[in-house]
PDB file of C-alpha atoms and ligand atoms in Angstrom:
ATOM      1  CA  UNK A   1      -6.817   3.726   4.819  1.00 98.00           C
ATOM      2  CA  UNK A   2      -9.367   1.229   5.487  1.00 98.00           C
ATOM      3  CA  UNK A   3      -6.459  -0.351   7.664  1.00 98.00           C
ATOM      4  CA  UNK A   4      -3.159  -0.844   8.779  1.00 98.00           C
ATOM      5  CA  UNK A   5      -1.260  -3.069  10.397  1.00 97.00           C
ATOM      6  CA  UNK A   6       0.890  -6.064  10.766  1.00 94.00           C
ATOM      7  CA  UNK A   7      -2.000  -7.614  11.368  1.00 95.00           C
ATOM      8  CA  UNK A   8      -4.106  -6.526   7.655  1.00 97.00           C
ATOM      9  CA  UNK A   9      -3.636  -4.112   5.115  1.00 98.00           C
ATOM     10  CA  UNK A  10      -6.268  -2.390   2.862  1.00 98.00           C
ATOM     11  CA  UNK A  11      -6.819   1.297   1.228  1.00 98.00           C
ATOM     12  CA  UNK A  12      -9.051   2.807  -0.990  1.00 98.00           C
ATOM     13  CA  UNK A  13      -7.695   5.457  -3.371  1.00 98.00           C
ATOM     14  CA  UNK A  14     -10.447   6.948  -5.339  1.00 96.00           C
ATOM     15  CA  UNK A  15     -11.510   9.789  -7.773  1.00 94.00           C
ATOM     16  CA  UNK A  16     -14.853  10.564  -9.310  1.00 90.00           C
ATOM     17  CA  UNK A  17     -14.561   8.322 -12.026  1.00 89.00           C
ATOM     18  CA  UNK A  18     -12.310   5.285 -10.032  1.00 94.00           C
ATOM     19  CA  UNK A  19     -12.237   3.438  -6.974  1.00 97.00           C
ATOM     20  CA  UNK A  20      -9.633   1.065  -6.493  1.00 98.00           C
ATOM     21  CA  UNK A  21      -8.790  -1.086  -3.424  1.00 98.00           C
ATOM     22  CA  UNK A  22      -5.188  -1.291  -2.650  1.00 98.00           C
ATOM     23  CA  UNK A  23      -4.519  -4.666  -0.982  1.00 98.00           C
ATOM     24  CA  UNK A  24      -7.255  -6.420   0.432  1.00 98.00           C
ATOM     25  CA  UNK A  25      -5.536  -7.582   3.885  1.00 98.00           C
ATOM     26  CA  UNK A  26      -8.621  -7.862   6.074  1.00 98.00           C
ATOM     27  CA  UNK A  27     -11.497 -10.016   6.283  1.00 97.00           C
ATOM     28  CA  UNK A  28     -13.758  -9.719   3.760  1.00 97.00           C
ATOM     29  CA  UNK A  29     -16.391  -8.966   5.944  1.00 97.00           C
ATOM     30  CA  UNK A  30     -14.575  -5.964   7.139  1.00 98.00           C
ATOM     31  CA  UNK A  31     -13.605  -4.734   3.726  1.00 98.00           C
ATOM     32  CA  UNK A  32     -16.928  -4.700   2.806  1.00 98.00           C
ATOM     33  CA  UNK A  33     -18.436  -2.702   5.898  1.00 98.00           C
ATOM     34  CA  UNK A  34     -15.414  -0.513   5.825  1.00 98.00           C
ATOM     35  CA  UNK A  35     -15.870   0.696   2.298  1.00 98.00           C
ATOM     36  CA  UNK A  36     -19.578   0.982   2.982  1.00 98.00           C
ATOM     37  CA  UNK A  37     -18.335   3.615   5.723  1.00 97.00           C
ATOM     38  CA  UNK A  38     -16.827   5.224   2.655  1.00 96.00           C
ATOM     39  CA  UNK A  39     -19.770   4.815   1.176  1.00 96.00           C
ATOM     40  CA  UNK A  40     -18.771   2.730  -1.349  1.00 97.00           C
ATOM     41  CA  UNK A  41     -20.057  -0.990  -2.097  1.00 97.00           C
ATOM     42  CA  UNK A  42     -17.396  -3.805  -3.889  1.00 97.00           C
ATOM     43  CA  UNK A  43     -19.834  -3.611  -6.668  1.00 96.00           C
ATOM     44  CA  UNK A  44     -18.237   0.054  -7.348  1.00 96.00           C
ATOM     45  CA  UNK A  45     -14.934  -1.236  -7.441  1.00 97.00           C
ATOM     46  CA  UNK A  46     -13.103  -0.600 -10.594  1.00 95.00           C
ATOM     47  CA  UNK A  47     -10.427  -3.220  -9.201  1.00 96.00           C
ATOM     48  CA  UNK A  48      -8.104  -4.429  -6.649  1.00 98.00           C
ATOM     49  CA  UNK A  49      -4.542  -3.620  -6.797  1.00 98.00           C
ATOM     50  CA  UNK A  50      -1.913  -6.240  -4.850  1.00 98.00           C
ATOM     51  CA  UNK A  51       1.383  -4.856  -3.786  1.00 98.00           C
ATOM     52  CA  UNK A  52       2.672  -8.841  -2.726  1.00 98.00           C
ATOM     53  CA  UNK A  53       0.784 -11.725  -1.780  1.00 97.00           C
ATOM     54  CA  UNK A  54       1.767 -11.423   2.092  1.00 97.00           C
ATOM     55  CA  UNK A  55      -1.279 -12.752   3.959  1.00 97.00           C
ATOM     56  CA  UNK A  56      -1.429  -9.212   5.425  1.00 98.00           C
ATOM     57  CA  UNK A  57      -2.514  -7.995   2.104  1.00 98.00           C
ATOM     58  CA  UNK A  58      -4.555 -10.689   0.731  1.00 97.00           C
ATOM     59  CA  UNK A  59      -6.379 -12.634   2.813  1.00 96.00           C
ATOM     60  CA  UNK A  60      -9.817 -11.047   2.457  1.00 97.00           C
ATOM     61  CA  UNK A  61      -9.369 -11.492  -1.047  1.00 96.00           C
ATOM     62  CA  UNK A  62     -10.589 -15.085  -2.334  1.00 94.00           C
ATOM     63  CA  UNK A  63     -14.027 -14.427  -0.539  1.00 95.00           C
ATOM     64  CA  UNK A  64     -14.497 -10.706  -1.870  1.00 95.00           C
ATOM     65  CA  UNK A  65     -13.583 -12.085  -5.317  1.00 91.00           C
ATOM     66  CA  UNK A  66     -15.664 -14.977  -5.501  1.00 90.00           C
ATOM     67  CA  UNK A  67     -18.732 -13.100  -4.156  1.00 93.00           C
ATOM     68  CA  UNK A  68     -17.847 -10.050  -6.456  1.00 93.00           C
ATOM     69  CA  UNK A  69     -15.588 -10.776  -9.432  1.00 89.00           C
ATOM     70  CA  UNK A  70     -13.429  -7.956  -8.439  1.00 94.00           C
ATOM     71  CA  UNK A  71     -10.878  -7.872 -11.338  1.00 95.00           C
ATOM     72  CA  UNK A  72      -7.272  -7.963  -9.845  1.00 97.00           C
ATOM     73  CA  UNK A  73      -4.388  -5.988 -10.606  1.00 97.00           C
ATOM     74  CA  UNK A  74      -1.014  -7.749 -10.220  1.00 98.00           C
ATOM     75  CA  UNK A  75       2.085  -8.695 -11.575  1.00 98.00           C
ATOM     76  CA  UNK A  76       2.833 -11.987 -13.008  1.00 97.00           C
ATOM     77  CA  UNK A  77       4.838 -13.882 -10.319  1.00 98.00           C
ATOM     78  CA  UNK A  78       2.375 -12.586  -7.597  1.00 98.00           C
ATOM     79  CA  UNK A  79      -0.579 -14.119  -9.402  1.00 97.00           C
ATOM     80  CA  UNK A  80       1.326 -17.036  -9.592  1.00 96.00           C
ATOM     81  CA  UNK A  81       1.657 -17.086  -6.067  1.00 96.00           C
ATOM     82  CA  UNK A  82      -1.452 -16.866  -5.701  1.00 96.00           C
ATOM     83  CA  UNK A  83      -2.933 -19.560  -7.648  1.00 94.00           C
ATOM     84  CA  UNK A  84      -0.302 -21.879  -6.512  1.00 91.00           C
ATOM     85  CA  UNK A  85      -1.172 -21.906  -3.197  1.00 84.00           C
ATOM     86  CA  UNK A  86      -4.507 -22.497  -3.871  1.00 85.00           C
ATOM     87  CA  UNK A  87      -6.446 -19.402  -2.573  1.00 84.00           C
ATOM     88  CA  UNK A  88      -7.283 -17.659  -6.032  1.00 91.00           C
ATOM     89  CA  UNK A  89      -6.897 -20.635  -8.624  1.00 89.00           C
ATOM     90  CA  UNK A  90     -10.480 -20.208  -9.251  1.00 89.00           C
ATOM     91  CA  UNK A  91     -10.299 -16.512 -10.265  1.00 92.00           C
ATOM     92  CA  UNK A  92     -10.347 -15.812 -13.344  1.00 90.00           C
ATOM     93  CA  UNK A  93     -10.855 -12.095 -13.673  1.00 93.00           C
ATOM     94  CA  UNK A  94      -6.863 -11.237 -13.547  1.00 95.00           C
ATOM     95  CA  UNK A  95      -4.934  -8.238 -15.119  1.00 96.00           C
ATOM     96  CA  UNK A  96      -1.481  -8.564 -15.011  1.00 96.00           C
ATOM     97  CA  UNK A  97       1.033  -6.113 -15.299  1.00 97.00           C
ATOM     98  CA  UNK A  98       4.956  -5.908 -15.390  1.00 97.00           C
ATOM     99  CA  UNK A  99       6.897  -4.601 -12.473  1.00 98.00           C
ATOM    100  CA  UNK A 100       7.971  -1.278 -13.493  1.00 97.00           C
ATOM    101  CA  UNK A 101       5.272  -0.791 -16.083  1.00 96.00           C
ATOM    102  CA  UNK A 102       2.803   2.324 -15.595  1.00 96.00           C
ATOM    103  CA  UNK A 103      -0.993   2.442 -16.894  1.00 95.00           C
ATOM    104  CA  UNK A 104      -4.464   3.715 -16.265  1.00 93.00           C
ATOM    105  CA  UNK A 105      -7.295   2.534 -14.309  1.00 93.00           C
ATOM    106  CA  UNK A 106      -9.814   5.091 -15.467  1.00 91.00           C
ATOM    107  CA  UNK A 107      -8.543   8.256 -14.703  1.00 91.00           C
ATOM    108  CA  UNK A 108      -5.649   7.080 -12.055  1.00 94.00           C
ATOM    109  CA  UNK A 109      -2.712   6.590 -13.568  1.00 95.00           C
ATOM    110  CA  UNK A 110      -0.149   4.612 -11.949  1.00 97.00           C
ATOM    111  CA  UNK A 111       2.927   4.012 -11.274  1.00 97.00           C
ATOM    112  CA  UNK A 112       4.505   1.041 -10.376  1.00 98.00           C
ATOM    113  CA  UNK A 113       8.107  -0.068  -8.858  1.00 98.00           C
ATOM    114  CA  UNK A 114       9.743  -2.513  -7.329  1.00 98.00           C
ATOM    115  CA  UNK A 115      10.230  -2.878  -3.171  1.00 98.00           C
ATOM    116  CA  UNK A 116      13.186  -4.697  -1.411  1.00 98.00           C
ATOM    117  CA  UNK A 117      10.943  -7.143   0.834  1.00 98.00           C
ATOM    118  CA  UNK A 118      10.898 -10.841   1.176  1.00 97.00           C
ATOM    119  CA  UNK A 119       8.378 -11.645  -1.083  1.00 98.00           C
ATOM    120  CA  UNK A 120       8.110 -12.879  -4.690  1.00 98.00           C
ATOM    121  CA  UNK A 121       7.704  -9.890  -6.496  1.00 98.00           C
ATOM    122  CA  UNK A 122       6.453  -6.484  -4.326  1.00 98.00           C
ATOM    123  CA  UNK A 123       5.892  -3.315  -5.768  1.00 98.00           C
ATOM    124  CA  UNK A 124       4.934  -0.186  -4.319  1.00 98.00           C
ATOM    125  CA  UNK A 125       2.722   2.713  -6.114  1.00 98.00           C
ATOM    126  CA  UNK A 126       2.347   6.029  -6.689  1.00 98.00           C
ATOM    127  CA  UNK A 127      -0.875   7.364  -8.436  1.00 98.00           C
ATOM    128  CA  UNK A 128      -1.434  10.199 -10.012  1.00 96.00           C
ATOM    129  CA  UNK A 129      -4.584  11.758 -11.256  1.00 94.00           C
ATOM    130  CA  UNK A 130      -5.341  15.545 -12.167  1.00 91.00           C
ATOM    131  CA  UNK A 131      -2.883  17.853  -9.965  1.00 89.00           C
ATOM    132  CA  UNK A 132      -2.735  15.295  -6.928  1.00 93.00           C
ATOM    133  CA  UNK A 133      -0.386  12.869  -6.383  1.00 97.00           C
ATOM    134  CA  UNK A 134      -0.055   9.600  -3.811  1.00 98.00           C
ATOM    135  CA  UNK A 135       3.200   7.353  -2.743  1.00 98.00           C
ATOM    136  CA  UNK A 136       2.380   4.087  -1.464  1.00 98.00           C
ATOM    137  CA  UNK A 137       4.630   2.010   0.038  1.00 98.00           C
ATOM    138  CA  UNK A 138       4.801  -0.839   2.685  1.00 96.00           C
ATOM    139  CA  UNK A 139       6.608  -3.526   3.179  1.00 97.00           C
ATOM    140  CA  UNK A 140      10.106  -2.565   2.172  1.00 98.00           C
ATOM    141  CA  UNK A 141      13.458  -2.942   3.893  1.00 97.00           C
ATOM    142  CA  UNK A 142      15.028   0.272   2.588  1.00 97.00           C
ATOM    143  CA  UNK A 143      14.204   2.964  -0.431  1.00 98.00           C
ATOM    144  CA  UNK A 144      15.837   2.412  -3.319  1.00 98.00           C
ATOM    145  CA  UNK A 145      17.011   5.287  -5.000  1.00 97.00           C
ATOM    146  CA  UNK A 146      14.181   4.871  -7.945  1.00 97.00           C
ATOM    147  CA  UNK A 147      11.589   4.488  -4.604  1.00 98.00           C
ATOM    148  CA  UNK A 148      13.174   8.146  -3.765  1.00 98.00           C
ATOM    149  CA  UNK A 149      12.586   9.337  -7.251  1.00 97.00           C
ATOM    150  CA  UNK A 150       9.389   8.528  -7.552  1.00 97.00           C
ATOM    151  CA  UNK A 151       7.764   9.379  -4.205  1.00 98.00           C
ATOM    152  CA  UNK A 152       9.501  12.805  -4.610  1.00 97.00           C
ATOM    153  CA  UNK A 153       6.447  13.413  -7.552  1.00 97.00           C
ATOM    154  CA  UNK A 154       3.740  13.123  -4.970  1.00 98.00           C
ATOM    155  CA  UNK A 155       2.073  15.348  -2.348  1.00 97.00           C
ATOM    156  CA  UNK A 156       0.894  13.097  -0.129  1.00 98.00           C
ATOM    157  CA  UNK A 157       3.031  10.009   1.110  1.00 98.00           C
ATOM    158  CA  UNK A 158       1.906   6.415   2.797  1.00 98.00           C
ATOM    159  CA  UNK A 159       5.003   4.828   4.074  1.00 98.00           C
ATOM    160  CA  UNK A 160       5.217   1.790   6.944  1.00 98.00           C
ATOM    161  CA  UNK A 161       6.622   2.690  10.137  1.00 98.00           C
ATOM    162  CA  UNK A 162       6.671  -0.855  11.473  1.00 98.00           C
ATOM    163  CA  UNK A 163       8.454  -0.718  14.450  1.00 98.00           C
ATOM    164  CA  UNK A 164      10.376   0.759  17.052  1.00 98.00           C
ATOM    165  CA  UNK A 165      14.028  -1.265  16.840  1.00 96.00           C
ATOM    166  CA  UNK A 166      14.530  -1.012  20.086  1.00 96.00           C
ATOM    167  CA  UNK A 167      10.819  -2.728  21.070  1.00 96.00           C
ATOM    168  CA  UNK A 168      11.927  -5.398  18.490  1.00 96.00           C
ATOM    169  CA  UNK A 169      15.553  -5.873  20.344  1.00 94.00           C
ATOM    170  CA  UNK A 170      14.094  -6.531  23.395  1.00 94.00           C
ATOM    171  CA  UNK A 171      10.747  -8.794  21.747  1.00 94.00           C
ATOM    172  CA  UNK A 172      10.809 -12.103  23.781  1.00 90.00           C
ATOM    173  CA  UNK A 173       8.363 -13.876  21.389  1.00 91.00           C
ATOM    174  CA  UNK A 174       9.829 -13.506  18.195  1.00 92.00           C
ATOM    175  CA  UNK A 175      12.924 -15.761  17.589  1.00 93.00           C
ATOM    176  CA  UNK A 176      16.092 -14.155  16.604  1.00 93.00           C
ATOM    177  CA  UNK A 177      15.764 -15.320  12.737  1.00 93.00           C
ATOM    178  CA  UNK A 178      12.275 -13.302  12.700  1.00 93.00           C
ATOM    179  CA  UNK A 179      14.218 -10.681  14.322  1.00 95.00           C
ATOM    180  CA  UNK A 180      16.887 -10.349  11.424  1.00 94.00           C
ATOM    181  CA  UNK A 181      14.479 -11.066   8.622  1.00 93.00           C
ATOM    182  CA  UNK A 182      12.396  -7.614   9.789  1.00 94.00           C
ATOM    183  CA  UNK A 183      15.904  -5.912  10.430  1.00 93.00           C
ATOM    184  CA  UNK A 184      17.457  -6.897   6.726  1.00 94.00           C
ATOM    185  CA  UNK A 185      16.968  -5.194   3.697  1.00 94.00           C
ATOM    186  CA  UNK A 186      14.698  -7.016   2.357  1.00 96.00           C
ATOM    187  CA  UNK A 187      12.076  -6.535   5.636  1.00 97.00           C
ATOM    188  CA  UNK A 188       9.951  -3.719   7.373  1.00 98.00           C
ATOM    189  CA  UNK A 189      11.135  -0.106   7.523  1.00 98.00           C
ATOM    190  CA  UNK A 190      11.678   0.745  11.101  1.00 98.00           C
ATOM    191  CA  UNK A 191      10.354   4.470  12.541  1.00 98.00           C
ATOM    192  CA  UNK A 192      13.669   6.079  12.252  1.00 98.00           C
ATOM    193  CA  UNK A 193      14.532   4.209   8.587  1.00 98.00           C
ATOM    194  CA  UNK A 194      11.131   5.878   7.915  1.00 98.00           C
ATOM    195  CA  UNK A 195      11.923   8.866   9.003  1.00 98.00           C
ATOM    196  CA  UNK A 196      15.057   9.117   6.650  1.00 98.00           C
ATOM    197  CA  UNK A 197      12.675   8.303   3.765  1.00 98.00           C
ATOM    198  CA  UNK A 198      10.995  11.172   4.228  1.00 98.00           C
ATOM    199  CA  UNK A 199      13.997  13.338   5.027  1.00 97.00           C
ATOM    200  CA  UNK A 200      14.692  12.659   1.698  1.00 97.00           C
ATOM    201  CA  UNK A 201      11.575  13.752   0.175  1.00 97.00           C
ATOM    202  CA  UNK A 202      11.916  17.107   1.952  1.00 96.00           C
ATOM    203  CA  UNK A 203      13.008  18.641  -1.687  1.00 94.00           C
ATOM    204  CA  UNK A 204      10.240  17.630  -3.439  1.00 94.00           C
ATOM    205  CA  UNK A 205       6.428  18.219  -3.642  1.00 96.00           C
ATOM    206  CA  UNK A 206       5.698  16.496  -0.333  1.00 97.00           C
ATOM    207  CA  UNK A 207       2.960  17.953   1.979  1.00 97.00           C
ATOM    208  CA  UNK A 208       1.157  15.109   3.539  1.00 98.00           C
ATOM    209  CA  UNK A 209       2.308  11.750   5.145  1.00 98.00           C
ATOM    210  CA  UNK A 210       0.499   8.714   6.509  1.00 98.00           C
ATOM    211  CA  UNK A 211       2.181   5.935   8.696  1.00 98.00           C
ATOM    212  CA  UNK A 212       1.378   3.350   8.387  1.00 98.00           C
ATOM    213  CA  UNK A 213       1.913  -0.750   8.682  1.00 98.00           C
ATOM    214  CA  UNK A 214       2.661  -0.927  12.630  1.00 98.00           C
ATOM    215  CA  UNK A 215       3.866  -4.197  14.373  1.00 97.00           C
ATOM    216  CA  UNK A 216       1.013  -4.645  17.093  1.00 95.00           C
ATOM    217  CA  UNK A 217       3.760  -5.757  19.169  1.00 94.00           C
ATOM    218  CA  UNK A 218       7.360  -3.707  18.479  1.00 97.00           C
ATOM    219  CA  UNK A 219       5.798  -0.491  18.231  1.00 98.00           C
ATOM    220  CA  UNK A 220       3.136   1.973  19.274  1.00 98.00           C
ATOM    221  CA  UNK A 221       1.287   5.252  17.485  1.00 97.00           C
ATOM    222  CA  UNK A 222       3.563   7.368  19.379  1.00 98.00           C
ATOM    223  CA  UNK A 223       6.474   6.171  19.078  1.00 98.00           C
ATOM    224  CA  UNK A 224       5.907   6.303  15.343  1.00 98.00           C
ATOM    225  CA  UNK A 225       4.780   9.944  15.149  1.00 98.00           C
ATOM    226  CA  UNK A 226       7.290  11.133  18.104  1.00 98.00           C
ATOM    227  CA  UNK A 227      10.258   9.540  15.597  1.00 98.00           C
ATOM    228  CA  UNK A 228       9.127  10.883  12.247  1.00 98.00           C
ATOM    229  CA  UNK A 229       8.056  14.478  13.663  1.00 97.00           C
ATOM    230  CA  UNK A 230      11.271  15.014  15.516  1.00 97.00           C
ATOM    231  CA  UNK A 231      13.551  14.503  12.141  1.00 97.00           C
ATOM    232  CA  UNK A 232      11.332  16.954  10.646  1.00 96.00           C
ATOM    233  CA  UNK A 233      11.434  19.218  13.659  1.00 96.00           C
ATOM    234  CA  UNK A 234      15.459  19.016  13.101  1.00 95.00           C
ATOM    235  CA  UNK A 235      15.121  19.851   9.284  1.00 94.00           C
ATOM    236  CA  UNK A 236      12.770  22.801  10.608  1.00 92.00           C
ATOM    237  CA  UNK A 237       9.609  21.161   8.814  1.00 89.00           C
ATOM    238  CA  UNK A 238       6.977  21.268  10.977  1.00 85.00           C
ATOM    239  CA  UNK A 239       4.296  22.221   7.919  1.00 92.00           C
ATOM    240  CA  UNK A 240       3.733  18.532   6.925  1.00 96.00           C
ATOM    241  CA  UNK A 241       0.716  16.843   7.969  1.00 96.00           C
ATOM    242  CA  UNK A 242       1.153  14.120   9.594  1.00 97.00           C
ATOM    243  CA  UNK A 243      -1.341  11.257  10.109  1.00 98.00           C
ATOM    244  CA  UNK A 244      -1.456   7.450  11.645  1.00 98.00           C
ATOM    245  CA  UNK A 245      -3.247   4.652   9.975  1.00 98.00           C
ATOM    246  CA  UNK A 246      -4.328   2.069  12.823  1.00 96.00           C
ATOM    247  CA  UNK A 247      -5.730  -1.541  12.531  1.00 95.00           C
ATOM    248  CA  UNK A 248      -9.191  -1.199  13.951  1.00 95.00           C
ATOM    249  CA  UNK A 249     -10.115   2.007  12.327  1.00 95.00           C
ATOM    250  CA  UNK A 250     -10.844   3.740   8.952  1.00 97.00           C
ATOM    251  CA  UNK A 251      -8.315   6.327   8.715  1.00 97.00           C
ATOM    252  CA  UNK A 252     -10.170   9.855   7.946  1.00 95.00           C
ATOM    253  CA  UNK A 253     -10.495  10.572   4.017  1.00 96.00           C
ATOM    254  CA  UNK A 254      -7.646  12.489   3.125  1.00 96.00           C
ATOM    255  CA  UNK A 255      -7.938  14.744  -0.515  1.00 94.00           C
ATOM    256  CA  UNK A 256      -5.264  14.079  -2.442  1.00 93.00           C
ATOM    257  CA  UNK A 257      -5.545  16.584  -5.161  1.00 88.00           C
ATOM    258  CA  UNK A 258      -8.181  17.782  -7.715  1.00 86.00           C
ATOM    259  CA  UNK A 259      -9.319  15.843 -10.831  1.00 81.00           C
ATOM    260  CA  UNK A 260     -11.605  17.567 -13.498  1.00 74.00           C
ATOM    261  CA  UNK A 261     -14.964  17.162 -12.896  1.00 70.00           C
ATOM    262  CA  UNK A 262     -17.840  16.669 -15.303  1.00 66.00           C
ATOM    263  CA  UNK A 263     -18.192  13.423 -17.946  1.00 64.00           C
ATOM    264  CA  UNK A 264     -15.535  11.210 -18.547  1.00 61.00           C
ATOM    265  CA  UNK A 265     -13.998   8.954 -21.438  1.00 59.00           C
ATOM    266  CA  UNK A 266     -12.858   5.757 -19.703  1.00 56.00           C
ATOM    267  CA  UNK A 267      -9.599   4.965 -21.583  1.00 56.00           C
ATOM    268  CA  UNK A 268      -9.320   1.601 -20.396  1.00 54.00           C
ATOM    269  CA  UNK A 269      -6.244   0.014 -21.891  1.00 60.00           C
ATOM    270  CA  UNK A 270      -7.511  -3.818 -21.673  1.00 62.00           C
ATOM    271  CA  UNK A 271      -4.674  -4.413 -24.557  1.00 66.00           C
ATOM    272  CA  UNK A 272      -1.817  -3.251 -22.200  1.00 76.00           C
ATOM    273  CA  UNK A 273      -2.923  -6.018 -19.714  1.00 81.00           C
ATOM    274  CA  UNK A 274      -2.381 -10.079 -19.672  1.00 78.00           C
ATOM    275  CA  UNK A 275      -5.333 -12.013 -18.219  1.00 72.00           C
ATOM    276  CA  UNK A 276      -3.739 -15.204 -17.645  1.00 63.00           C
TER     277      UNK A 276
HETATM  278 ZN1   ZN B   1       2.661  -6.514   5.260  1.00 72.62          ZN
HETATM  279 ZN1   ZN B   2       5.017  -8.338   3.398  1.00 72.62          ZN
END
């Protein structure tokens, strides 16, 4: 996680062969000196991948892609988003997908699904590549039963805890329409909706989770790993690893799984994708 927050949202998932940004919420400046902490420069990017077009997600984005012609990964309506509001109607490097759809960048393939959230068309991921496998999802209201499904394929998990509900009860800045549009289903998971998520996932391959996507204001680091490690505590799981993903910091590199190593075929499926 190169960070997150209510505040900006970025991760790189990489293999060997593929490095892929996941959002590209933060300045662009900081996107590029936090991948070169990873030691990675945009130039090695094989692409970005949008999950909505939330400033939180994007707004390093126009500057990275102008500078690098970064070729995006999105689906229709979020491009359109995009473009309408001016901040990408230059780009031109665009591969868009269909909500739902799965395909390959390089050796990643992934997964793709739709999220309850108040945006135009979110989607969360889950990658997979050689015997690893990665759920990403922020920026939902609740799991869907197809969510469930799919993050029960993965090992490791990134899911929002945004914030405590009882922090964002008592909030005296945010009016109480901003309160109900985080509380509704199509808002932020709170800790303890979190926490059911991965109650859920309890059955199947899951080993590793990552919170992530705090308010800065309605909730703190502890509160968000005191909420989720108590419902596993109850379930008598106290084997999964459990991490935090913070604003200000590069989360540490987490291995996901093993990939083959030695020469690869790119099978690039430039047919499967749209441009325009
Ligand atoms: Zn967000
Ligand atoms: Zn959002």
């Amino acid at each position: 996680m190169l960070g997150s927050g209510s505040a900006g949202n970025s991760a790189l998932v990489a293999t060997d062969h593929c490095k892929i940004l996941v959002d590209g919420g933060l300045s662009a400046r900081q996107l590029v000196l936090r991948l070169e902490h990873c030691s990675v420069t945009p130039e090695q990017l094989d692409g970005v991948l949008l999950t909505h077009e939330h400033t939180d997600h994007i707004c390093g984005l126009e500057v990275l892609s102008r500078k690098f012609d970064l070729p995006i990964y999105c689906n229709r309506l979020t491009a359109d988003a995009l473009r309408c509001n001016g901040l990408l109607d230059r780009h031109r490097n665009w591969r868009i997908f269909e909500t739902g759809s799965e395909f390959s960048i390089c050796n990643i393939t992934v997964q793709t699904f739709p999220v309850p959230h108040d945006a135009v068309d979110p989607i969360g991921f889950a990658f997979h590549a050689g015997s690893g496998g990665l759920g990403f999802v922020t920026d939902l209201g609740y799991a869907t039963k197809m969510i469930v499904e799919r993050l029960r394929q993965v090992q490791t998990l990134m899911i929002e805890t945004n914030h405590d509900e009882k922090l964002l009860q008592n909030d005296m800045h945010r009016p109480w329409p901003v309160k109900q549009r985080i509380q509704s289903r199509h808002g932020h998971l709170s800790n303890t909706a979190a926490a059911s998520v991965i109650e859920e996932l309890l059955s199947g391959k899951i080993e590793r989770v990552v919170l992530g996507h705090l308010s800065r204001d309605c909730n703190t680091p502890e509160l968000a790993l005191t909420a989720v490690s108590a419902s596993l505590a109850k379930r008598g799981k106290i084997d999964i690893d459990l991490h935090i993903a913070t604003q200000s910091e590069i989360s540490p590199r987490f291995r996901i799984g093993d990939t083959e190593s030695g020469p690869f075929q790119p099978t690039f499926e430039n047919a499967f994708f749209q441009t325009t």
